[in-house]
Tab-separated table of C-alpha atoms and ligand atoms in Angstrom:
chain	number	residue	atom	x	y	z
A	19	MET	CA	112.927	182.408	61.509
A	20	ASN	CA	116.225	181.195	62.952
A	21	ARG	CA	115.480	181.949	66.527
A	22	TYR	CA	117.126	178.801	67.853
A	23	GLU	CA	119.842	178.540	65.266
A	24	LEU	CA	122.619	178.179	67.858
A	25	GLY	CA	120.750	175.705	69.979
A	26	GLN	CA	118.351	172.884	69.465
A	27	ALA	CA	114.662	172.458	70.073
A	28	ILE	CA	112.142	169.699	70.594
A	29	ARG	CA	108.881	169.783	68.709
A	30	LEU	CA	106.415	168.398	71.244
A	31	THR	CA	102.841	167.504	70.365
A	32	TYR	CA	100.288	167.101	73.139
A	33	GLN	CA	96.512	166.901	72.689
A	34	GLY	CA	96.841	168.306	69.192
A	35	CYS	CA	98.962	171.300	70.279
A	36	VAL	CA	102.544	171.754	69.102
A	37	ARG	CA	105.130	173.469	71.260
A	38	VAL	CA	108.716	174.123	70.180
A	39	LEU	CA	110.932	173.737	73.227
A	40	PRO	CA	114.500	175.078	73.028
A	41	PHE	CA	117.121	173.282	75.063
A	42	GLU	CA	120.832	172.926	75.626
A	43	ILE	CA	122.648	169.660	76.302
A	44	ASP	CA	124.953	169.577	79.295
A	45	ALA	CA	127.881	167.312	80.150
A	46	HIS	CA	125.561	164.641	81.576
A	47	GLY	CA	123.459	164.456	78.420
A	48	CYS	CA	120.665	166.369	80.104
A	49	MET	CA	118.493	168.473	77.818
A	50	ILE	CA	118.075	171.671	79.824
A	51	TYR	CA	115.013	173.689	78.817
A	52	ILE	CA	116.011	177.306	78.110
A	53	GLY	CA	112.651	178.669	76.909
A	54	LYS	CA	110.178	180.826	78.805
A	55	ARG	CA	108.459	179.288	81.792
A	56	LYS	CA	104.759	179.769	82.441
A	57	GLY	CA	102.966	180.205	85.742
A	58	LYS	CA	104.479	179.961	89.179
A	59	VAL	CA	106.017	176.458	89.084
A	60	VAL	CA	109.599	177.262	90.056
A	61	LYS	CA	111.366	173.920	90.078
A	62	TYR	CA	110.255	172.442	86.750
A	63	PRO	CA	109.976	174.045	83.291
A	64	THR	CA	106.364	174.584	82.235
A	65	VAL	CA	104.254	175.323	79.159
A	66	ILE	CA	100.630	176.277	78.634
A	67	ILE	CA	98.474	173.999	76.456
A	68	HIS	CA	94.714	174.555	76.110
A	69	ALA	CA	94.854	177.176	78.909
A	70	ARG	CA	96.421	174.707	81.337
A	71	ILE	CA	99.923	174.785	82.796
A	72	TYR	CA	101.882	171.582	82.289
A	73	MET	CA	105.282	170.571	83.526
A	74	ILE	CA	107.288	169.863	80.374
A	75	HIS	CA	109.103	166.820	81.704
A	76	ARG	CA	105.750	165.116	82.365
A	77	LEU	CA	104.606	165.808	78.797
A	78	MET	CA	107.903	164.446	77.487
A	79	LEU	CA	107.339	161.241	79.444
A	80	VAL	CA	103.741	161.029	78.180
A	81	ALA	CA	105.041	161.341	74.616
A	82	LYS	CA	107.693	158.695	75.273
A	83	LEU	CA	105.211	156.269	76.868
A	84	GLU	CA	102.495	157.095	74.317
A	85	ARG	CA	99.987	157.237	77.188
A	86	GLU	CA	99.217	159.356	80.255
A	87	ILE	CA	101.171	158.866	83.456
A	88	ARG	CA	99.278	156.522	85.759
A	89	ALA	CA	97.491	157.961	88.792
A	90	GLY	CA	99.759	158.032	91.838
A	91	TYR	CA	102.916	157.904	89.714
A	92	TRP	CA	105.478	160.604	89.084
A	93	ALA	CA	107.655	161.484	86.111
A	94	CYS	CA	111.031	160.876	87.758
A	95	HIS	CA	114.464	162.084	86.629
A	96	SER	CA	117.253	159.492	86.590
A	97	CYS	CA	119.649	162.460	86.444
A	98	ASP	CA	118.271	164.377	89.475
A	99	ASN	CA	118.145	167.491	87.298
A	100	ALA	CA	114.724	169.162	87.539
A	101	GLY	CA	115.429	171.350	84.500
A	102	CYS	CA	116.091	168.340	82.273
A	103	ILE	CA	113.481	167.354	79.674
A	104	ASN	CA	115.449	164.495	78.062
A	105	PRO	CA	112.898	161.655	77.716
A	106	GLU	CA	115.712	159.134	78.132
A	107	HIS	CA	116.256	160.491	81.647
A	108	LEU	CA	112.567	160.232	82.591
A	109	SER	CA	110.585	157.287	83.859
A	110	GLU	CA	107.283	156.611	85.545
A	111	CYS	CA	107.747	155.724	89.185
A	112	THR	CA	106.124	156.017	92.590
A	113	PRO	CA	107.403	158.620	95.081
A	114	ALA	CA	108.914	155.738	97.125
A	115	GLU	CA	110.738	154.359	94.073
A	116	ASN	CA	112.027	157.839	93.330
A	117	LEU	CA	113.517	158.095	96.791
A	118	GLN	CA	115.009	154.610	96.549
A	119	ASP	CA	116.522	155.421	93.152
A	120	SER	CA	118.128	158.546	94.585
A	121	LEU	CA	119.714	156.473	97.325
A	122	MET	CA	120.771	153.808	94.868
A	123	ARG	CA	122.491	156.409	92.722
A	124	SER	CA	124.274	157.647	95.803
A	125	GLY	CA	125.760	154.157	96.294
A	126	ARG	CA	124.509	154.305	99.836
A	127	ARG	CA	122.746	150.934	99.893
A	128	GLN	CA	123.241	147.672	98.111
A	129	ILE	CA	120.014	147.677	96.175
A	130	PRO	CA	120.236	145.697	92.914
A	131	PRO	CA	120.423	148.250	90.112
A	132	LYS	CA	117.272	148.714	88.118
A	133	PRO	CA	118.164	149.327	84.463
A	134	HIS	CA	117.326	152.779	83.150
A	135	LYS	CA	117.370	152.533	79.396
A	136	GLY	CA	119.717	155.035	77.855
A	137	SER	CA	120.038	157.131	80.980
A	138	LEU	CA	123.239	158.625	82.270
A	139	HIS	CA	123.821	158.073	85.927
A	140	HIS	CA	126.061	159.856	88.317
A	141	ASN	CA	128.686	157.172	88.800
A	142	SER	CA	128.979	157.726	92.501
A	143	LYS	CA	130.507	155.803	95.346
A	144	LEU	CA	129.484	157.535	98.529
A	145	THR	CA	130.174	155.609	101.720
A	146	GLU	CA	129.179	156.070	105.334
A	147	SER	CA	132.599	157.556	106.118
A	148	ASP	CA	132.125	160.274	103.474
A	149	ILE	CA	129.198	161.806	105.338
A	150	PRO	CA	131.219	163.423	108.182
A	151	LYS	CA	133.720	164.720	105.586
A	152	ILE	CA	130.884	166.248	103.573
A	153	ARG	CA	129.357	167.798	106.693
A	154	GLN	CA	132.770	169.287	107.551
A	155	LEU	CA	133.187	170.790	104.084
A	156	LEU	CA	129.670	172.263	104.341
A	157	GLU	CA	130.578	173.816	107.685
A	158	GLN	CA	133.724	175.274	106.112
A	159	GLY	CA	131.454	176.998	103.606
A	160	LYS	CA	132.271	174.964	100.512
A	161	SER	CA	129.448	175.090	97.994
A	162	GLN	CA	127.108	172.108	97.624
A	163	ARG	CA	127.869	171.971	93.904
A	164	ALA	CA	131.648	171.857	94.498
A	165	ILE	CA	131.260	169.116	97.093
A	166	ALA	CA	129.000	167.168	94.746
A	167	ALA	CA	131.687	167.393	92.049
A	168	GLN	CA	134.397	166.335	94.497
A	169	PHE	CA	132.468	163.207	95.563
A	170	ASN	CA	130.955	162.627	92.128
A	171	VAL	CA	127.363	162.698	93.360
A	172	SER	CA	124.385	164.877	92.518
A	173	PRO	CA	124.149	168.313	94.215
A	174	SER	CA	120.691	167.376	95.466
A	175	LEU	CA	122.224	164.566	97.487
A	176	ILE	CA	124.562	167.058	99.184
A	177	TRP	CA	121.554	169.218	99.874
A	178	TYR	CA	119.842	166.274	101.529
A	179	ILE	CA	122.896	165.594	103.663
A	180	LYS	CA	123.169	169.247	104.621
A	181	ASN	CA	119.562	169.321	105.630
A	182	ASN	CA	119.802	165.985	107.398
A	183	GLN	CA	116.821	164.720	105.505
A	184	ILE	CA	118.054	161.487	104.087
A	185	TRP	CA	120.574	159.622	106.149
A	186	GLN	CA	118.482	158.787	109.157
A	187	HIS	CA	114.852	159.141	108.309
A	188	VAL	CA	114.930	157.710	104.802
A	189	ARG	CA	117.094	154.786	105.763
A	190	GLU	CA	114.551	153.804	108.392
A	191	THR	CA	111.752	154.107	105.860
A	192	LEU	CA	113.571	151.855	103.388
A	193	GLU	CA	114.524	149.298	106.010
A	194	SER	CA	110.996	149.017	107.321
A	195	SER	CA	109.732	148.495	103.778
A	196	ASP	CA	112.380	145.769	103.324
A	197	ASN	CA	110.701	143.783	106.073
A	198	ASP	CA	107.327	143.669	104.358
B	223	ZN	ZN1	118.794	164.597	82.490
């Protein structure tokens, strides 16, 4: 059977079950899952193992760590790509760390970089003065993806800016945690 002969696949073992997961590699080194998704989880690729739906990226991190993800922790993408199942782009972090990492990748704050082994980062340099420009481009109807490419940042960051979710509220959250 040469079903994936043009692509590649991961052979993932979890709790004694084997799943073959086809993927394609994109320009950022992300391994984008292209197989069927199970259940109603829209954002992340899923599989069923022992009658339970699992998000594949979490299982990939479990396999990489050789243990379960700790309670209260997430499997976070260093690449901001929810469809990516590359274990090198996944790490265990708290929701707060995930947010901080997103900001750090945006170049928004001077937080000392935390090394992500083998991961590929968006090499972005977004400054305060870029925000009004980005807002203007959004108002002119330019796509979030095109703007992200223009400023060399992740599309999700543009989404955040568009939806005003990050620049004020998150900054306050981070600054108050700095004072602890
Ligand atoms: Zn990735």
